[in-house]
Amino acid sequence: MTAKMLRRQPLYAQIKQLLLQRIGDGEWREHEALPSEWDLAAELGASQGTTRKALSELVAEGLLYRLQGKGTFVAPVAGDWGDASMRTPGLFFEQPDELAREFLGLSRVNASEDVANVLNLRRLAPLLRIRQLWRWHGIPVALDDVLLPAEQFEGMDARWLRNASGVNATLLHRFGVRLTPICEQFRAVMLPREEASLLGVTGMVADVPALSMDRLSAGMDGRPLEWRQRYCLTHNLAYTRSVL
Amino acid sequence: MTAKMLRRQPLYAQIKQLLLQRIGDGEWREHEALPSEWDLAAELGASQGTTRKALSELVAEGLLYRLQGKGTFVAPVAGDWGDASMRTPGLFFEQPDELAREFLGLSRVNASEDVANVLNLRRLAPLLRIRQLWRWHGIPVALDDVLLPAEQFEGMDARWLRNASGVNATLLHRFGVRLTPICEQFRAVMLPREEASLLGVTGMVADVPALSMDRLSAGMDGRPLEWRQRYCLTHNLAYTRSVL
DNA sequence: AAGTGGTCTAGACCACCTA
DNA sequence: AGGTGGTCTAGACCACTTA
């Protein structure tokens, strides 16, 4: 009764928010089953259909997956490449080779004006910068710079990053933060000197064009939390994004 | 009864397919209202909930949109840029300026091996190639080459392309074909001579890096129909993709 | 056989728009 | 006031998995 008066959001949206929080709190691990639709419905005082609608939206957002006859499970974190990969140009359906990840370092930097604006920080606010290199059959093909507000990720440990499978995984397991891309920008640039050396582009042939990707990601509350800059060498492989 | 035995797909999926076809056939124009959920349900012999589920999926796929209290409407075709635009690097939320379109030409070419493979054509199959140039404040920033199987688009008229707002719009209105991107590839390349001249890159400074995008799109049946190659000049603007 | 997700229905009520 | 989309329920049955 009173619940009805206090309600501003539909019931399924409230259930969704509640589940989002419980998933974020780690109540269930990856690939672990949630209670059945009926059990959840009973527990939450809603009908199966309403509960199902909340679950369906979380499935659509990639947080859960369902197996008919088995249950509803927590989806694994998206890797640092999400739905993207490096594939041979023109071969849209090629099975992409996994890129090997190499952690290069964790450092503290100050936010540039652009970054501060977009991440809602004050100018020169302290950031954590995580660098990692991606190799394809041993050859460096991509370099990542991940920028995060230092305040929110105090205690970040380089050893975590060295051993985990990527930044996204570390953020989830150590800080309960799940990132979702909001906006991506692509440019073709001449590779800057520092990045060229990290990517092993040697010698006088310094003028190598590179794909520059800048991606803004948000936490589950929708607030921008990560600015990632990525340089990709694309003479042999193309940055490939498959939908669905 | 017999319907039940013949059914292999769930009812809502059948309704969705039926509506997809009727939309494709142009039964309703863009921004025109479909019958109400209840009317459709009665007409199709289904319940409101089932009809609604079919409509919801079409909304999710961008073919329809709904306005509470008003109705369900046919969505306008996605423009040639879809959810992408050219924006200032680092300004993810900038309101992008519309690009001006210039139709350059319609010609016939033969499919390369890659294109033939991906579009399920025989080698050297005839293709239509549509070229168009995109300007930002008068400055050329992008060049499109659209490749389509000539057989399926016999009768394509350059005048249609000159006057319409883009290739996607022409394909829908003249051929009833609605394209959806399946896969995109990005590379940084040195601009080839021909493209450089079309983009107005002059003089000896010939070595300009450009963003190369290759996109494969499919018709509503899911079969690949279009290969689009796009070169973008990204020294001042970045190719920007916003999600949702 | 029991448990789970997946579909479908009929009916109710709410929120919003238009007249 | 009447039409439209949006939410919610209770109950039924189906399809799939596991034991």
Short mmCIF file of C-alpha atoms (C1' of nucleotides) in Angstrom, two decimals:
data_model
loop_
_atom_site.label_atom_id
_atom_site.label_comp_id
_atom_site.label_asym_id
_atom_site.label_seq_id
_atom_site.Cartn_x
_atom_site.Cartn_y
_atom_site.Cartn_z
CA MET A 1 0.00 0.00 0.00
CA THR A 2 2.52 2.56 1.14
CA ALA A 3 4.90 0.98 -1.31
CA LYS A 4 2.49 1.98 -4.01
CA MET A 5 2.51 5.58 -2.93
CA LEU A 6 6.27 5.79 -2.64
CA ARG A 7 6.77 4.21 -6.03
CA ARG A 8 8.00 6.51 -8.73
CA GLN A 9 9.59 3.83 -10.84
CA PRO A 10 7.79 0.74 -12.13
CA LEU A 11 8.21 -2.37 -10.05
CA TYR A 12 10.34 -4.19 -12.63
CA ALA A 13 12.77 -1.27 -12.70
CA GLN A 14 13.09 -1.35 -8.91
CA ILE A 15 13.74 -5.09 -9.01
CA LYS A 16 16.32 -4.53 -11.70
CA GLN A 17 18.12 -1.93 -9.60
CA LEU A 18 18.05 -4.22 -6.59
CA LEU A 19 19.49 -7.12 -8.55
CA LEU A 20 22.08 -4.82 -10.11
CA GLN A 21 23.23 -3.90 -6.62
CA ARG A 22 23.26 -7.48 -5.38
CA ILE A 23 25.25 -8.57 -8.42
CA GLY A 24 27.64 -5.67 -7.92
CA ASP A 25 28.07 -6.65 -4.26
CA GLY A 26 29.21 -10.05 -5.42
CA GLU A 27 26.31 -11.99 -3.94
CA TRP A 28 26.75 -14.46 -6.78
CA ARG A 29 29.99 -15.22 -8.56
CA GLU A 30 30.47 -15.41 -12.32
CA HIS A 31 28.58 -18.36 -13.83
CA GLU A 32 26.77 -18.90 -10.55
CA ALA A 33 23.00 -19.34 -10.71
CA LEU A 34 20.56 -16.84 -9.28
CA PRO A 35 17.41 -18.14 -7.56
CA SER A 36 14.73 -19.21 -10.04
CA GLU A 37 12.26 -16.69 -11.41
CA TRP A 38 9.56 -18.07 -9.12
CA ASP A 39 11.73 -18.00 -6.01
CA LEU A 40 12.84 -14.45 -6.74
CA ALA A 41 9.26 -13.43 -7.42
CA ALA A 42 8.08 -14.87 -4.11
CA GLU A 43 11.00 -13.32 -2.24
CA LEU A 44 10.36 -9.90 -3.78
CA GLY A 45 6.59 -10.06 -3.62
CA ALA A 46 6.17 -9.72 -7.37
CA SER A 47 4.77 -11.98 -10.06
CA GLN A 48 6.91 -14.23 -12.24
CA GLY A 49 6.24 -12.04 -15.29
CA THR A 50 7.43 -8.87 -13.60
CA THR A 51 10.52 -10.55 -12.19
CA ARG A 52 11.21 -11.96 -15.61
CA LYS A 53 11.04 -8.52 -17.20
CA ALA A 54 13.71 -7.25 -14.80
CA LEU A 55 15.91 -10.28 -15.49
CA SER A 56 15.41 -9.91 -19.25
CA GLU A 57 16.73 -6.36 -19.22
CA LEU A 58 19.80 -7.46 -17.29
CA VAL A 59 20.32 -10.20 -19.86
CA ALA A 60 20.00 -7.62 -22.65
CA GLU A 61 22.62 -5.47 -20.91
CA GLY A 62 24.99 -8.41 -20.75
CA LEU A 63 25.07 -8.81 -16.96
CA LEU A 64 23.23 -12.15 -16.88
CA TYR A 65 22.66 -15.02 -19.24
CA ARG A 66 19.97 -17.69 -19.25
CA LEU A 67 19.98 -21.35 -20.14
CA GLN A 68 16.63 -22.95 -20.70
CA GLY A 69 15.95 -25.69 -18.21
CA LYS A 70 19.01 -24.79 -16.15
CA GLY A 71 18.79 -21.33 -14.69
CA THR A 72 19.86 -17.70 -14.79
CA PHE A 73 23.55 -17.02 -14.30
CA VAL A 74 25.90 -14.10 -13.73
CA ALA A 75 27.75 -13.33 -16.96
CA PRO A 76 31.54 -13.07 -16.95
CA VAL A 77 32.99 -9.56 -17.18
CA ALA A 78 33.55 -8.28 -20.67
CA GLY A 79 37.25 -8.43 -21.44
CA ASP A 80 39.25 -5.30 -22.19
CA TRP A 81 38.29 -5.65 -25.84
CA GLY A 82 34.55 -6.20 -25.37
CA ASP A 83 32.94 -6.97 -28.72
CA ALA A 84 36.03 -5.84 -30.61
CA SER A 85 39.03 -7.80 -31.86
CA MET A 86 41.87 -7.61 -34.34
CA ARG A 87 41.12 -9.48 -37.57
CA THR A 88 42.44 -9.71 -41.08
CA PRO A 89 41.12 -6.80 -43.17
CA GLY A 90 38.20 -7.91 -45.32
CA LEU A 91 37.59 -11.11 -43.41
CA PHE A 92 34.67 -9.99 -41.31
CA PHE A 93 33.82 -13.44 -40.03
CA GLU A 94 37.31 -14.68 -39.28
CA GLN A 95 37.72 -16.36 -35.91
CA PRO A 96 39.99 -13.83 -34.20
CA ASP A 97 43.16 -14.93 -32.43
CA GLU A 98 43.31 -14.03 -28.77
CA LEU A 99 45.67 -11.16 -28.04
CA ALA A 100 48.25 -11.73 -25.31
CA ARG A 101 48.24 -9.07 -22.62
CA GLU A 102 51.33 -7.57 -21.03
CA PHE A 103 51.04 -5.23 -18.05
CA LEU A 104 53.49 -2.35 -18.43
CA GLY A 105 52.91 -0.18 -15.42
CA LEU A 106 50.71 1.71 -12.99
CA SER A 107 51.45 5.38 -12.37
CA ARG A 108 49.86 8.56 -11.12
CA VAL A 109 49.24 11.51 -13.43
CA ASN A 110 47.22 14.69 -13.30
CA ALA A 111 44.05 15.10 -15.33
CA SER A 112 44.23 17.23 -18.43
CA GLU A 113 41.39 19.64 -18.95
CA ASP A 114 39.58 17.35 -21.39
CA VAL A 115 39.79 14.33 -19.12
CA ALA A 116 38.76 16.31 -16.04
CA ASN A 117 35.72 17.69 -17.86
CA VAL A 118 34.52 14.38 -19.11
CA LEU A 119 35.10 12.47 -15.86
CA ASN A 120 33.56 15.25 -13.75
CA LEU A 121 36.77 15.93 -11.86
CA ARG A 122 38.53 19.15 -10.99
CA ARG A 123 41.40 20.22 -13.19
CA LEU A 124 44.69 18.46 -12.47
CA ALA A 125 42.87 15.93 -10.30
CA PRO A 126 45.02 12.85 -9.59
CA LEU A 127 44.47 9.91 -11.92
CA LEU A 128 45.73 6.37 -12.05
CA ARG A 129 47.21 5.48 -15.40
CA ILE A 130 47.46 1.82 -16.33
CA ARG A 131 49.48 0.86 -19.37
CA GLN A 132 49.25 -2.45 -21.10
CA LEU A 133 50.49 -3.88 -24.35
CA TRP A 134 48.67 -6.37 -26.55
CA ARG A 135 50.57 -8.85 -28.70
CA TRP A 136 49.42 -10.92 -31.63
CA HIS A 137 51.62 -13.98 -32.13
CA GLY A 138 54.28 -12.16 -30.14
CA ILE A 139 54.11 -8.98 -32.23
CA PRO A 140 52.95 -5.80 -30.44
CA VAL A 141 49.75 -4.56 -32.05
CA ALA A 142 48.05 -2.35 -29.48
CA LEU A 143 48.86 -0.15 -26.51
CA ASP A 144 46.32 0.82 -23.85
CA ASP A 145 46.38 3.76 -21.46
CA VAL A 146 43.60 3.47 -18.92
CA LEU A 147 42.82 6.61 -16.91
CA LEU A 148 40.81 6.31 -13.69
CA PRO A 149 40.06 8.81 -10.92
CA ALA A 150 42.68 8.00 -8.26
CA GLU A 151 40.37 8.78 -5.38
CA GLN A 152 37.86 6.10 -6.27
CA PHE A 153 40.49 3.44 -6.79
CA GLU A 154 42.81 4.08 -3.86
CA GLY A 155 44.78 0.98 -2.99
CA MET A 156 45.08 -0.26 -6.55
CA ASP A 157 47.93 -2.73 -6.62
CA ALA A 158 50.17 -3.34 -9.62
CA ARG A 159 50.35 -7.04 -8.72
CA TRP A 160 46.61 -7.40 -9.21
CA LEU A 161 46.91 -5.89 -12.66
CA ARG A 162 49.89 -8.01 -13.57
CA ASN A 163 48.12 -11.26 -12.78
CA ALA A 164 44.51 -10.59 -13.76
CA SER A 165 43.17 -11.02 -17.28
CA GLY A 166 42.64 -7.30 -17.77
CA VAL A 167 41.65 -4.01 -16.25
CA ASN A 168 37.91 -4.69 -16.42
CA ALA A 169 38.32 -7.92 -14.50
CA THR A 170 40.44 -6.25 -11.80
CA LEU A 171 37.99 -3.38 -11.39
CA LEU A 172 35.13 -5.82 -10.90
CA HIS A 173 36.83 -8.20 -8.53
CA ARG A 174 38.72 -5.66 -6.41
CA PHE A 175 36.38 -2.67 -6.48
CA GLY A 176 33.01 -4.08 -7.56
CA VAL A 177 32.94 -1.75 -10.56
CA ARG A 178 31.56 -2.89 -13.89
CA LEU A 179 32.36 -0.63 -16.85
CA THR A 180 30.18 -0.11 -19.89
CA PRO A 181 31.36 1.84 -22.93
CA ILE A 182 29.39 5.03 -23.60
CA CYS A 183 31.16 6.68 -26.49
CA GLU A 184 34.11 5.88 -28.74
CA GLN A 185 36.22 8.07 -31.00
CA PHE A 186 38.50 6.86 -33.79
CA ARG A 187 41.28 8.75 -35.52
CA ALA A 188 44.19 8.00 -37.79
CA VAL A 189 47.34 9.59 -36.43
CA MET A 190 51.07 9.41 -36.79
CA LEU A 191 52.33 7.34 -33.90
CA PRO A 192 53.94 9.56 -31.22
CA ARG A 193 57.54 8.77 -30.32
CA GLU A 194 56.91 7.28 -26.88
CA GLU A 195 54.11 5.03 -28.08
CA ALA A 196 56.15 4.00 -31.12
CA SER A 197 58.96 2.79 -28.91
CA LEU A 198 56.59 0.89 -26.62
CA LEU A 199 55.03 -0.76 -29.65
CA GLY A 200 58.48 -1.71 -30.90
CA VAL A 201 58.30 0.43 -34.02
CA THR A 202 62.01 0.81 -34.66
CA GLY A 203 64.42 2.65 -36.84
CA MET A 204 64.12 5.64 -39.11
CA VAL A 205 60.86 4.50 -40.63
CA ALA A 206 59.31 6.50 -37.84
CA ASP A 207 56.30 7.67 -39.81
CA VAL A 208 53.85 4.91 -39.09
CA PRO A 209 50.12 5.66 -39.20
CA ALA A 210 48.23 4.24 -36.24
CA LEU A 211 44.61 3.92 -35.28
CA SER A 212 43.86 5.94 -32.18
CA MET A 213 40.78 5.00 -30.20
CA ASP A 214 39.49 7.02 -27.24
CA ARG A 215 36.73 5.40 -25.25
CA LEU A 216 34.69 6.71 -22.39
CA SER A 217 33.10 4.13 -20.08
CA ALA A 218 30.72 4.44 -17.17
CA GLY A 219 29.94 2.43 -14.06
CA MET A 220 26.56 0.83 -13.48
CA ASP A 221 25.18 4.14 -12.22
CA GLY A 222 25.90 5.72 -15.59
CA ARG A 223 28.57 8.14 -14.36
CA PRO A 224 31.72 8.29 -16.56
CA LEU A 225 34.57 6.53 -14.76
CA GLU A 226 37.18 5.52 -17.30
CA TRP A 227 38.92 7.17 -20.21
CA ARG A 228 40.85 4.68 -22.26
CA GLN A 229 43.20 5.60 -25.05
CA ARG A 230 44.34 2.86 -27.35
CA TYR A 231 46.81 2.91 -30.22
CA CYS A 232 46.58 0.06 -32.73
CA LEU A 233 48.96 -0.87 -35.50
CA THR A 234 46.74 -1.74 -38.41
CA HIS A 235 48.99 -2.57 -41.34
CA ASN A 236 48.22 -6.27 -40.98
CA LEU A 237 45.13 -6.38 -38.78
CA ALA A 238 41.99 -4.26 -38.56
CA TYR A 239 40.17 -3.19 -35.42
CA THR A 240 36.95 -5.16 -35.86
CA ARG A 241 33.63 -4.67 -34.13
CA SER A 242 30.84 -7.22 -34.56
CA VAL A 243 27.32 -6.34 -33.56
CA LEU A 244 25.18 -8.77 -31.56
CA MET B 1 -5.43 -26.12 -33.42
CA THR B 2 -3.65 -26.98 -36.63
CA ALA B 3 -1.83 -23.71 -36.22
CA LYS B 4 -0.46 -25.13 -33.05
CA MET B 5 0.89 -28.18 -34.81
CA LEU B 6 2.41 -26.23 -37.67
CA ARG B 7 4.06 -23.79 -35.32
CA ARG B 8 7.78 -24.09 -35.10
CA GLN B 9 8.44 -20.55 -34.01
CA PRO B 10 6.74 -18.86 -31.06
CA LEU B 11 3.73 -16.76 -31.93
CA TYR B 12 5.37 -13.44 -31.11
CA ALA B 13 8.23 -14.27 -33.52
CA GLN B 14 5.76 -15.03 -36.29
CA ILE B 15 3.96 -11.76 -35.65
CA LYS B 16 7.27 -9.95 -35.70
CA GLN B 17 8.17 -11.48 -39.07
CA LEU B 18 4.76 -10.58 -40.46
CA LEU B 19 5.07 -6.99 -39.30
CA LEU B 20 8.63 -6.81 -40.64
CA GLN B 21 7.31 -7.81 -44.04
CA ARG B 22 4.40 -5.37 -43.94
CA ILE B 23 6.73 -2.55 -42.90
CA GLY B 24 9.15 -3.55 -45.68
CA ASP B 25 6.29 -3.53 -48.17
CA GLY B 26 5.62 0.06 -47.24
CA GLU B 27 2.18 -0.53 -45.77
CA TRP B 28 2.90 2.40 -43.45
CA ARG B 29 5.12 5.36 -44.24
CA GLU B 30 7.77 6.79 -41.93
CA HIS B 31 6.23 8.37 -38.84
CA GLU B 32 2.88 6.83 -39.69
CA ALA B 33 1.04 5.04 -36.90
CA LEU B 34 0.40 1.31 -36.90
CA PRO B 35 -2.92 0.02 -35.56
CA SER B 36 -3.07 -0.04 -31.78
CA GLU B 37 -1.79 -3.04 -29.86
CA TRP B 38 -5.35 -4.16 -29.20
CA ASP B 39 -6.45 -3.80 -32.80
CA LEU B 40 -3.40 -5.69 -34.03
CA ALA B 41 -3.96 -8.37 -31.42
CA ALA B 42 -7.58 -8.82 -32.50
CA GLU B 43 -6.64 -8.84 -36.18
CA LEU B 44 -3.91 -11.42 -35.61
CA GLY B 45 -5.83 -13.53 -33.11
CA ALA B 46 -3.28 -13.02 -30.36
CA SER B 47 -3.37 -11.36 -26.97
CA GLN B 48 -2.22 -7.81 -26.32
CA GLY B 49 0.82 -9.05 -24.39
CA THR B 50 2.03 -11.26 -27.21
CA THR B 51 1.50 -8.55 -29.81
CA ARG B 52 3.32 -6.14 -27.55
CA LYS B 53 6.32 -8.45 -27.30
CA ALA B 54 6.63 -8.53 -31.09
CA LEU B 55 6.34 -4.75 -31.29
CA SER B 56 8.88 -4.31 -28.50
CA GLU B 57 11.50 -6.27 -30.37
CA LEU B 58 10.95 -4.17 -33.48
CA VAL B 59 11.34 -1.06 -31.34
CA ALA B 60 14.58 -2.47 -29.91
CA GLU B 61 15.80 -3.07 -33.46
CA GLY B 62 15.08 0.53 -34.37
CA LEU B 63 12.30 -0.15 -36.91
CA LEU B 64 9.50 1.32 -34.81
CA TYR B 65 9.17 3.84 -32.04
CA ARG B 66 6.42 4.33 -29.47
CA LEU B 67 4.91 7.41 -27.88
CA GLN B 68 2.87 6.82 -24.78
CA GLY B 69 -0.71 7.86 -25.26
CA LYS B 70 -0.22 8.38 -29.01
CA GLY B 71 0.70 5.20 -30.77
CA THR B 72 3.35 3.06 -32.42
CA PHE B 73 5.08 4.54 -35.46
CA VAL B 74 7.43 3.52 -38.23
CA ALA B 75 10.90 4.89 -37.49
CA PRO B 76 12.74 6.90 -40.13
CA VAL B 77 15.60 5.13 -41.92
CA ALA B 78 18.95 5.45 -40.26
CA GLY B 79 21.04 7.93 -42.21
CA ASP B 80 24.27 6.91 -43.90
CA TRP B 81 26.11 7.63 -40.66
CA GLY B 82 23.79 5.73 -38.30
CA ASP B 83 24.86 6.31 -34.70
CA ALA B 84 28.20 7.75 -35.79
CA SER B 85 29.26 11.32 -36.45
CA MET B 86 32.34 13.51 -36.73
CA ARG B 87 33.09 15.38 -33.51
CA THR B 88 35.95 17.27 -31.94
CA PRO B 89 38.44 14.82 -30.39
CA GLY B 90 37.94 14.56 -26.63
CA LEU B 91 34.50 16.17 -26.67
CA PHE B 92 32.42 13.03 -26.44
CA PHE B 93 29.16 14.85 -25.81
CA GLU B 94 29.51 17.62 -28.35
CA GLN B 95 26.45 18.25 -30.48
CA PRO B 96 27.79 17.15 -33.87
CA ASP B 97 27.39 19.35 -36.93
CA GLU B 98 25.50 17.75 -39.78
CA LEU B 99 27.73 16.72 -42.66
CA ALA B 100 26.73 17.91 -46.11
CA ARG B 101 26.44 15.16 -48.68
CA GLU B 102 27.65 15.37 -52.27
CA PHE B 103 26.85 12.58 -54.72
CA LEU B 104 29.88 11.89 -56.90
CA GLY B 105 28.83 9.09 -59.16
CA LEU B 106 27.30 5.70 -59.85
CA SER B 107 29.34 3.14 -61.75
CA ARG B 108 29.63 -0.59 -62.40
CA VAL B 109 32.61 -2.57 -61.18
CA ASN B 110 33.45 -6.22 -60.75
CA ALA B 111 33.62 -7.82 -57.34
CA SER B 112 37.04 -8.52 -55.90
CA GLU B 113 37.52 -11.89 -54.28
CA ASP B 114 37.01 -10.51 -50.77
CA VAL B 115 33.82 -8.69 -51.67
CA ALA B 116 32.43 -11.64 -53.61
CA ASN B 117 33.07 -13.98 -50.69
CA VAL B 118 31.44 -11.79 -48.10
CA LEU B 119 28.41 -10.86 -50.21
CA ASN B 120 27.90 -14.47 -51.37
CA LEU B 121 28.49 -13.64 -55.02
CA ARG B 122 30.56 -15.34 -57.67
CA ARG B 123 33.95 -13.89 -58.39
CA LEU B 124 33.94 -10.82 -60.64
CA ALA B 125 30.18 -10.52 -60.22
CA PRO B 126 28.89 -7.10 -61.32
CA LEU B 127 28.51 -4.53 -58.56
CA LEU B 128 27.11 -1.05 -58.37
CA ARG B 129 29.52 1.40 -56.84
CA ILE B 130 28.14 4.62 -55.39
CA ARG B 131 30.55 7.34 -54.42
CA GLN B 132 29.72 10.23 -52.18
CA LEU B 133 31.64 12.94 -50.42
CA TRP B 134 30.86 14.39 -46.99
CA ARG B 135 31.74 17.97 -46.14
CA TRP B 136 32.01 19.71 -42.79
CA HIS B 137 31.59 23.46 -43.12
CA GLY B 138 32.48 23.05 -46.78
CA ILE B 139 35.66 21.08 -46.09
CA PRO B 140 35.76 17.49 -47.40
CA VAL B 141 36.13 15.11 -44.45
CA ALA B 142 34.90 11.73 -45.68
CA LEU B 143 34.53 9.71 -48.85
CA ASP B 144 32.14 6.77 -49.20
CA ASP B 145 32.25 3.90 -51.66
CA VAL B 146 29.11 1.80 -51.44
CA LEU B 147 29.21 -1.60 -53.14
CA LEU B 148 25.95 -3.41 -53.91
CA PRO B 149 25.19 -6.52 -55.98
CA ALA B 150 24.12 -5.09 -59.35
CA GLU B 151 21.57 -7.82 -59.96
CA GLN B 152 19.48 -6.97 -56.93
CA PHE B 153 19.48 -3.26 -57.64
CA GLU B 154 18.93 -3.20 -61.39
CA GLY B 155 17.45 0.10 -62.46
CA MET B 156 19.28 2.20 -59.89
CA ASP B 157 19.17 5.76 -61.12
CA ALA B 158 21.85 8.35 -60.42
CA ARG B 159 19.18 11.04 -60.16
CA TRP B 160 17.61 9.28 -57.20
CA LEU B 161 20.94 9.23 -55.44
CA ARG B 162 21.69 12.84 -56.25
CA ASN B 163 18.47 14.09 -54.72
CA ALA B 164 17.88 11.75 -51.79
CA SER B 165 19.42 12.25 -48.37
CA GLY B 166 21.65 9.21 -48.68
CA VAL B 167 22.08 5.69 -49.94
CA ASN B 168 20.11 4.09 -47.12
CA ALA B 169 17.12 6.31 -47.83
CA THR B 170 17.23 5.51 -51.55
CA LEU B 171 17.50 1.78 -50.96
CA LEU B 172 14.46 1.85 -48.69
CA HIS B 173 12.25 4.03 -50.82
CA ARG B 174 13.14 2.60 -54.23
CA PHE B 175 13.87 -1.03 -53.41
CA GLY B 176 12.25 -1.61 -50.02
CA VAL B 177 15.59 -2.64 -48.55
CA ARG B 178 16.56 -1.66 -45.02
CA LEU B 179 20.22 -2.13 -44.17
CA THR B 180 21.60 -2.98 -40.73
CA PRO B 181 25.33 -2.96 -39.98
CA ILE B 182 26.74 -6.37 -39.05
CA CYS B 183 30.45 -5.81 -38.71
CA GLU B 184 32.85 -2.88 -38.95
CA GLN B 185 36.60 -2.72 -39.42
CA PHE B 186 38.82 0.28 -38.73
CA ARG B 187 42.35 0.92 -39.92
CA ALA B 188 44.76 3.79 -40.15
CA VAL B 189 46.19 4.02 -43.64
CA MET B 190 48.03 6.42 -45.88
CA LEU B 191 45.45 7.96 -48.16
CA PRO B 192 45.66 6.47 -51.69
CA ARG B 193 46.23 8.92 -54.51
CA GLU B 194 42.74 8.76 -56.04
CA GLU B 195 40.98 9.19 -52.70
CA ALA B 196 43.37 11.99 -51.75
CA SER B 197 42.46 13.95 -54.84
CA LEU B 198 38.73 13.42 -54.27
CA LEU B 199 39.10 14.61 -50.70
CA GLY B 200 40.98 17.66 -51.91
CA VAL B 201 44.24 16.76 -50.24
CA THR B 202 46.57 18.79 -52.39
CA GLY B 203 50.23 19.37 -53.03
CA MET B 204 53.36 17.53 -52.07
CA VAL B 205 52.24 16.89 -48.51
CA ALA B 206 50.81 13.74 -49.94
CA ASP B 207 51.43 11.59 -46.88
CA VAL B 208 48.24 12.10 -44.96
CA PRO B 209 47.05 9.39 -42.57
CA ALA B 210 43.37 8.60 -42.95
CA LEU B 211 40.89 6.50 -41.06
CA SER B 212 39.63 3.65 -43.21
CA MET B 213 36.34 2.05 -42.23
CA ASP B 214 34.93 -1.02 -43.92
CA ARG B 215 31.40 -1.93 -42.98
CA LEU B 216 29.29 -4.91 -43.91
CA SER B 217 25.52 -4.48 -43.72
CA ALA B 218 22.63 -6.90 -44.18
CA GLY B 219 19.02 -6.64 -45.24
CA MET B 220 16.18 -7.54 -42.93
CA ASP B 221 16.62 -11.22 -43.75
CA GLY B 222 20.14 -11.09 -42.36
CA ARG B 223 21.93 -11.73 -45.65
CA PRO B 224 24.92 -9.43 -46.32
CA LEU B 225 23.98 -6.91 -49.01
CA GLU B 226 26.28 -3.91 -48.75
CA TRP B 227 29.99 -3.38 -48.39
CA ARG B 228 30.81 0.20 -47.61
CA GLN B 229 34.29 1.61 -47.57
CA ARG B 230 34.79 5.01 -46.00
CA TYR B 231 37.88 7.17 -45.74
CA CYS B 232 37.82 9.89 -43.09
CA LEU B 233 40.24 12.74 -42.56
CA THR B 234 40.70 12.91 -38.82
CA HIS B 235 43.23 15.65 -38.13
CA ASN B 236 40.48 17.95 -36.85
CA LEU B 237 37.53 15.66 -36.23
CA ALA B 238 37.19 12.15 -34.83
CA TYR B 239 34.86 9.41 -36.04
CA THR B 240 32.55 9.17 -33.02
CA ARG B 241 30.15 6.41 -32.09
CA SER B 242 27.71 6.86 -29.22
CA VAL B 243 25.94 3.86 -27.75
CA LEU B 244 22.23 3.92 -27.04
"C1'" DA C 1 9.42 -36.61 -12.03
"C1'" DA C 2 10.83 -32.28 -10.65
"C1'" DG C 3 12.90 -27.93 -11.58
"C1'" DT C 4 13.98 -24.29 -14.72
"C1'" DG C 5 13.34 -20.94 -18.37
"C1'" DG C 6 9.92 -19.63 -22.35
"C1'" DT C 7 5.32 -18.55 -24.12
"C1'" DC C 8 0.55 -17.15 -23.95
"C1'" DT C 9 -3.78 -15.56 -22.17
"C1'" DA C 10 -7.48 -12.57 -20.03
"C1'" DG C 11 -8.25 -9.12 -17.34
"C1'" DA C 12 -7.16 -5.15 -14.56
"C1'" DC C 13 -5.39 -0.73 -13.73
"C1'" DC C 14 -2.23 3.32 -14.55
"C1'" DA C 15 -0.09 7.31 -17.22
"C1'" DC C 16 -0.32 10.11 -20.98
"C1'" DC C 17 -2.33 12.49 -25.05
"C1'" DT C 18 -6.08 14.53 -27.73
"C1'" DA C 19 -10.22 16.42 -28.26
"C1'" DA D 1 -14.06 10.91 -22.12
"C1'" DG D 2 -11.95 7.84 -24.99
"C1'" DG D 3 -7.84 6.01 -27.11
"C1'" DT D 4 -3.15 4.72 -26.70
"C1'" DG D 5 1.00 2.73 -24.66
"C1'" DG D 6 2.89 0.80 -20.01
"C1'" DT D 7 2.62 -2.20 -15.98
"C1'" DC D 8 1.16 -6.08 -13.23
"C1'" DT D 9 -1.10 -10.31 -11.94
"C1'" DA D 10 -2.50 -15.31 -11.69
"C1'" DG D 11 -2.67 -19.17 -13.91
"C1'" DA D 12 -1.78 -22.34 -17.66
"C1'" DC D 13 1.02 -24.95 -20.62
"C1'" DC D 14 5.38 -26.00 -23.28
"C1'" DA D 15 10.50 -27.16 -23.90
"C1'" DC D 16 14.58 -28.38 -21.96
"C1'" DT D 17 17.76 -30.33 -18.35
"C1'" DT D 18 18.87 -33.20 -14.59
"C1'" DA D 19 18.45 -36.91 -11.73
#
